[in-house]
Amino acid sequence: MGYLIALIPALGWGFQSIVMQKIGGKFTNKVMGMVISTFLFAVVIAFFKRPVITTDLIIGSVLCGIFWSVGQILQVKSFDLVGVSMAMPISTGEQLFGTTLIGALYFQEWKSGWQYTLGIIALVLIIFGITMTTYSDNKAQKGSNVKLGLIILTISSIGFIGYAVIPRIFDLNGWDVLLPQSISMLITTCVLVGFQKDNQMFGTKTWQNMLTGVFFAIANVAILFSNAMNGVAVGFTLSQLNVIVATIGGLMILHEHKSKKELIFTLSGLLLVVIGAVMIGITKN
């Protein structure tokens, strides 16, 4: 049962990107629909797990919401530039790289020689994996999109890294964070989306994209249960399998075109990122 619950975040976060691209709309619709559902889901959870309000919780939650909103908006924007099957391995790899470095250097998670050895090898594999997924046959035609997509994804990853590490910096309980964090997400996203021209913030596609938020919210709650039941090492590692779901889904469900050589590079790079994620999970034991 514990392992089945550990796979829910992978499925939820993996299908999240597929569903939003399938529903369509502007990137503003996709993010607004997602964040509205996340907020409503957190309100329901709060009736059963009432948060203990502290100053640290408020500050940490506000910062989490800001970092997540920036990360999510830019990640969704990148889907239209490079596609889900390229964006997700890059995004996941960069997040793994950043959170692992912060964990090792700031939180001092690596204490022994074997952890440093395994961790550094994992980071190298992730870097190679990311590089392989960016391969393109037609560099002249796709080059500008890939370059802009990489820039946007890197900024997006910084946002997600902040979202991941801030609760640890403030030593926050995962259940307590859900509601105040979702409020910050909703307010920040509304402000950022409001600056976009013809944003259609509350258009039809926004309400349809609330389904995307359901996938995200379920995954977000499931990872809390998973970490409690299986430990962070297993919970973290299995949750990162979302990149397989998203990448394969982009190719098979969204029918994102890749040449045979591009496909080989993408799948090989994806494999290296996943192996790196598993190795990082082992260092957390």
PDB file of C-alpha atoms in Angstrom, residues 160-265:
ATOM      1  CA  PHE A 160      10.507  25.301  -8.056  1.00  0.00           C
ATOM      2  CA  ILE A 161      13.745  24.805  -6.104  1.00  0.00           C
ATOM      3  CA  GLY A 162      12.761  27.690  -3.823  1.00  0.00           C
ATOM      4  CA  TYR A 163       9.291  26.150  -3.449  1.00  0.00           C
ATOM      5  CA  ALA A 164      10.888  22.832  -2.413  1.00  0.00           C
ATOM      6  CA  VAL A 165      13.506  24.070   0.068  1.00  0.00           C
ATOM      7  CA  ILE A 166      11.756  27.012   1.790  1.00  0.00           C
ATOM      8  CA  PRO A 167       9.524  24.778   3.983  1.00  0.00           C
ATOM      9  CA  ARG A 168      12.690  23.033   5.205  1.00  0.00           C
ATOM     10  CA  ILE A 169      14.460  26.311   5.890  1.00  0.00           C
ATOM     11  CA  PHE A 170      11.528  27.444   8.051  1.00  0.00           C
ATOM     12  CA  ASP A 171      11.010  23.900   9.444  1.00  0.00           C
ATOM     13  CA  LEU A 172       7.341  23.825   8.441  1.00  0.00           C
ATOM     14  CA  ASN A 173       4.880  20.951   8.719  1.00  0.00           C
ATOM     15  CA  GLY A 174       3.641  19.866   5.298  1.00  0.00           C
ATOM     16  CA  TRP A 175      -0.017  19.804   6.326  1.00  0.00           C
ATOM     17  CA  ASP A 176       0.152  23.259   7.928  1.00  0.00           C
ATOM     18  CA  VAL A 177       1.646  24.756   4.758  1.00  0.00           C
ATOM     19  CA  LEU A 178      -1.082  23.622   2.347  1.00  0.00           C
ATOM     20  CA  LEU A 179      -3.706  26.334   2.958  1.00  0.00           C
ATOM     21  CA  PRO A 180      -1.568  29.471   3.489  1.00  0.00           C
ATOM     22  CA  GLN A 181       0.716  28.403   0.654  1.00  0.00           C
ATOM     23  CA  SER A 182      -2.239  27.964  -1.716  1.00  0.00           C
ATOM     24  CA  ILE A 183      -3.523  31.431  -0.790  1.00  0.00           C
ATOM     25  CA  SER A 184      -0.112  32.887  -1.667  1.00  0.00           C
ATOM     26  CA  MET A 185      -0.090  30.878  -4.918  1.00  0.00           C
ATOM     27  CA  LEU A 186      -3.523  32.212  -5.883  1.00  0.00           C
ATOM     28  CA  ILE A 187      -2.726  35.868  -5.107  1.00  0.00           C
ATOM     29  CA  THR A 188       0.723  35.801  -6.758  1.00  0.00           C
ATOM     30  CA  THR A 189      -0.570  34.025  -9.868  1.00  0.00           C
ATOM     31  CA  CYS A 190      -3.467  36.496 -10.211  1.00  0.00           C
ATOM     32  CA  VAL A 191      -1.012  39.420 -10.004  1.00  0.00           C
ATOM     33  CA  LEU A 192       1.472  37.935 -12.502  1.00  0.00           C
ATOM     34  CA  VAL A 193      -1.225  36.817 -14.933  1.00  0.00           C
ATOM     35  CA  GLY A 194      -2.944  40.207 -14.602  1.00  0.00           C
ATOM     36  CA  PHE A 195       0.067  41.881 -16.224  1.00  0.00           C
ATOM     37  CA  GLN A 196      -0.290  39.733 -19.365  1.00  0.00           C
ATOM     38  CA  LYS A 197      -2.125  41.336 -22.285  1.00  0.00           C
ATOM     39  CA  ASP A 198      -5.433  39.641 -23.158  1.00  0.00           C
ATOM     40  CA  ASN A 199      -4.867  37.170 -20.315  1.00  0.00           C
ATOM     41  CA  GLN A 200      -8.450  35.782 -20.272  1.00  0.00           C
ATOM     42  CA  MET A 201      -7.882  35.154 -16.582  1.00  0.00           C
ATOM     43  CA  PHE A 202     -11.377  33.839 -15.966  1.00  0.00           C
ATOM     44  CA  GLY A 203     -12.175  32.584 -19.453  1.00  0.00           C
ATOM     45  CA  THR A 204     -13.773  29.229 -20.298  1.00  0.00           C
ATOM     46  CA  LYS A 205     -10.406  27.495 -20.670  1.00  0.00           C
ATOM     47  CA  THR A 206      -9.448  28.570 -17.148  1.00  0.00           C
ATOM     48  CA  TRP A 207     -12.389  26.689 -15.630  1.00  0.00           C
ATOM     49  CA  GLN A 208     -11.677  23.653 -17.818  1.00  0.00           C
ATOM     50  CA  ASN A 209      -8.055  23.687 -16.654  1.00  0.00           C
ATOM     51  CA  MET A 210      -9.193  23.281 -13.060  1.00  0.00           C
ATOM     52  CA  LEU A 211      -8.876  19.571 -13.842  1.00  0.00           C
ATOM     53  CA  THR A 212      -5.109  20.159 -14.043  1.00  0.00           C
ATOM     54  CA  GLY A 213      -5.190  21.572 -10.516  1.00  0.00           C
ATOM     55  CA  VAL A 214      -6.961  18.446  -9.264  1.00  0.00           C
ATOM     56  CA  PHE A 215      -4.050  16.293 -10.492  1.00  0.00           C
ATOM     57  CA  PHE A 216      -1.532  18.649  -8.873  1.00  0.00           C
ATOM     58  CA  ALA A 217      -3.397  18.861  -5.561  1.00  0.00           C
ATOM     59  CA  ILE A 218      -3.841  15.087  -5.243  1.00  0.00           C
ATOM     60  CA  ALA A 219      -0.130  14.571  -5.944  1.00  0.00           C
ATOM     61  CA  ASN A 220       0.786  17.292  -3.449  1.00  0.00           C
ATOM     62  CA  VAL A 221      -1.194  15.629  -0.642  1.00  0.00           C
ATOM     63  CA  ALA A 222      -0.108  12.109  -1.634  1.00  0.00           C
ATOM     64  CA  ILE A 223       3.591  13.002  -1.279  1.00  0.00           C
ATOM     65  CA  LEU A 224       2.938  13.947   2.369  1.00  0.00           C
ATOM     66  CA  PHE A 225       1.385  10.524   3.018  1.00  0.00           C
ATOM     67  CA  SER A 226       4.118   8.795   1.031  1.00  0.00           C
ATOM     68  CA  ASN A 227       6.975  10.452   2.920  1.00  0.00           C
ATOM     69  CA  ALA A 228       5.317   9.547   6.227  1.00  0.00           C
ATOM     70  CA  MET A 229       4.763   5.906   5.239  1.00  0.00           C
ATOM     71  CA  ASN A 230       7.879   5.169   3.182  1.00  0.00           C
ATOM     72  CA  GLY A 231      10.425   7.759   4.302  1.00  0.00           C
ATOM     73  CA  VAL A 232      11.777  10.628   2.222  1.00  0.00           C
ATOM     74  CA  ALA A 233      14.239   8.437   0.277  1.00  0.00           C
ATOM     75  CA  VAL A 234      11.545   6.222  -1.253  1.00  0.00           C
ATOM     76  CA  GLY A 235       8.893   8.952  -1.440  1.00  0.00           C
ATOM     77  CA  PHE A 236      11.238  11.390  -3.168  1.00  0.00           C
ATOM     78  CA  THR A 237      12.637   8.853  -5.647  1.00  0.00           C
ATOM     79  CA  LEU A 238       9.293   7.436  -6.766  1.00  0.00           C
ATOM     80  CA  SER A 239       7.741  10.908  -7.092  1.00  0.00           C
ATOM     81  CA  GLN A 240      10.441  11.827  -9.619  1.00  0.00           C
ATOM     82  CA  LEU A 241       9.111   9.147 -11.941  1.00  0.00           C
ATOM     83  CA  ASN A 242       6.581  11.808 -12.987  1.00  0.00           C
ATOM     84  CA  VAL A 243       9.114  12.791 -15.640  1.00  0.00           C
ATOM     85  CA  ILE A 244       8.623   9.403 -17.358  1.00  0.00           C
ATOM     86  CA  VAL A 245       4.843   9.796 -17.358  1.00  0.00           C
ATOM     87  CA  ALA A 246       5.049  13.357 -18.726  1.00  0.00           C
ATOM     88  CA  THR A 247       7.682  12.637 -21.383  1.00  0.00           C
ATOM     89  CA  ILE A 248       6.115   9.441 -22.718  1.00  0.00           C
ATOM     90  CA  GLY A 249       2.696  11.099 -22.519  1.00  0.00           C
ATOM     91  CA  GLY A 250       3.966  14.049 -24.547  1.00  0.00           C
ATOM     92  CA  LEU A 251       5.123  11.694 -27.264  1.00  0.00           C
ATOM     93  CA  MET A 252       2.179   9.253 -27.302  1.00  0.00           C
ATOM     94  CA  ILE A 253      -0.832  11.313 -26.147  1.00  0.00           C
ATOM     95  CA  LEU A 254       0.093  14.794 -27.374  1.00  0.00           C
ATOM     96  CA  HIS A 255       1.791  13.347 -30.490  1.00  0.00           C
ATOM     97  CA  GLU A 256       4.827  15.627 -30.224  1.00  0.00           C
ATOM     98  CA  HIS A 257       6.941  14.858 -33.276  1.00  0.00           C
ATOM     99  CA  LYS A 258      10.542  13.724 -32.971  1.00  0.00           C
ATOM    100  CA  SER A 259      12.819  12.132 -35.523  1.00  0.00           C
ATOM    101  CA  LYS A 260      14.219   8.682 -34.763  1.00  0.00           C
ATOM    102  CA  LYS A 261      17.545  10.202 -33.661  1.00  0.00           C
ATOM    103  CA  GLU A 262      15.848  12.861 -31.501  1.00  0.00           C
ATOM    104  CA  LEU A 263      13.718  10.156 -29.892  1.00  0.00           C
ATOM    105  CA  ILE A 264      16.783   8.045 -29.058  1.00  0.00           C
ATOM    106  CA  PHE A 265      18.529  11.051 -27.508  1.00  0.00           C
TER     107      PHE A 265
END
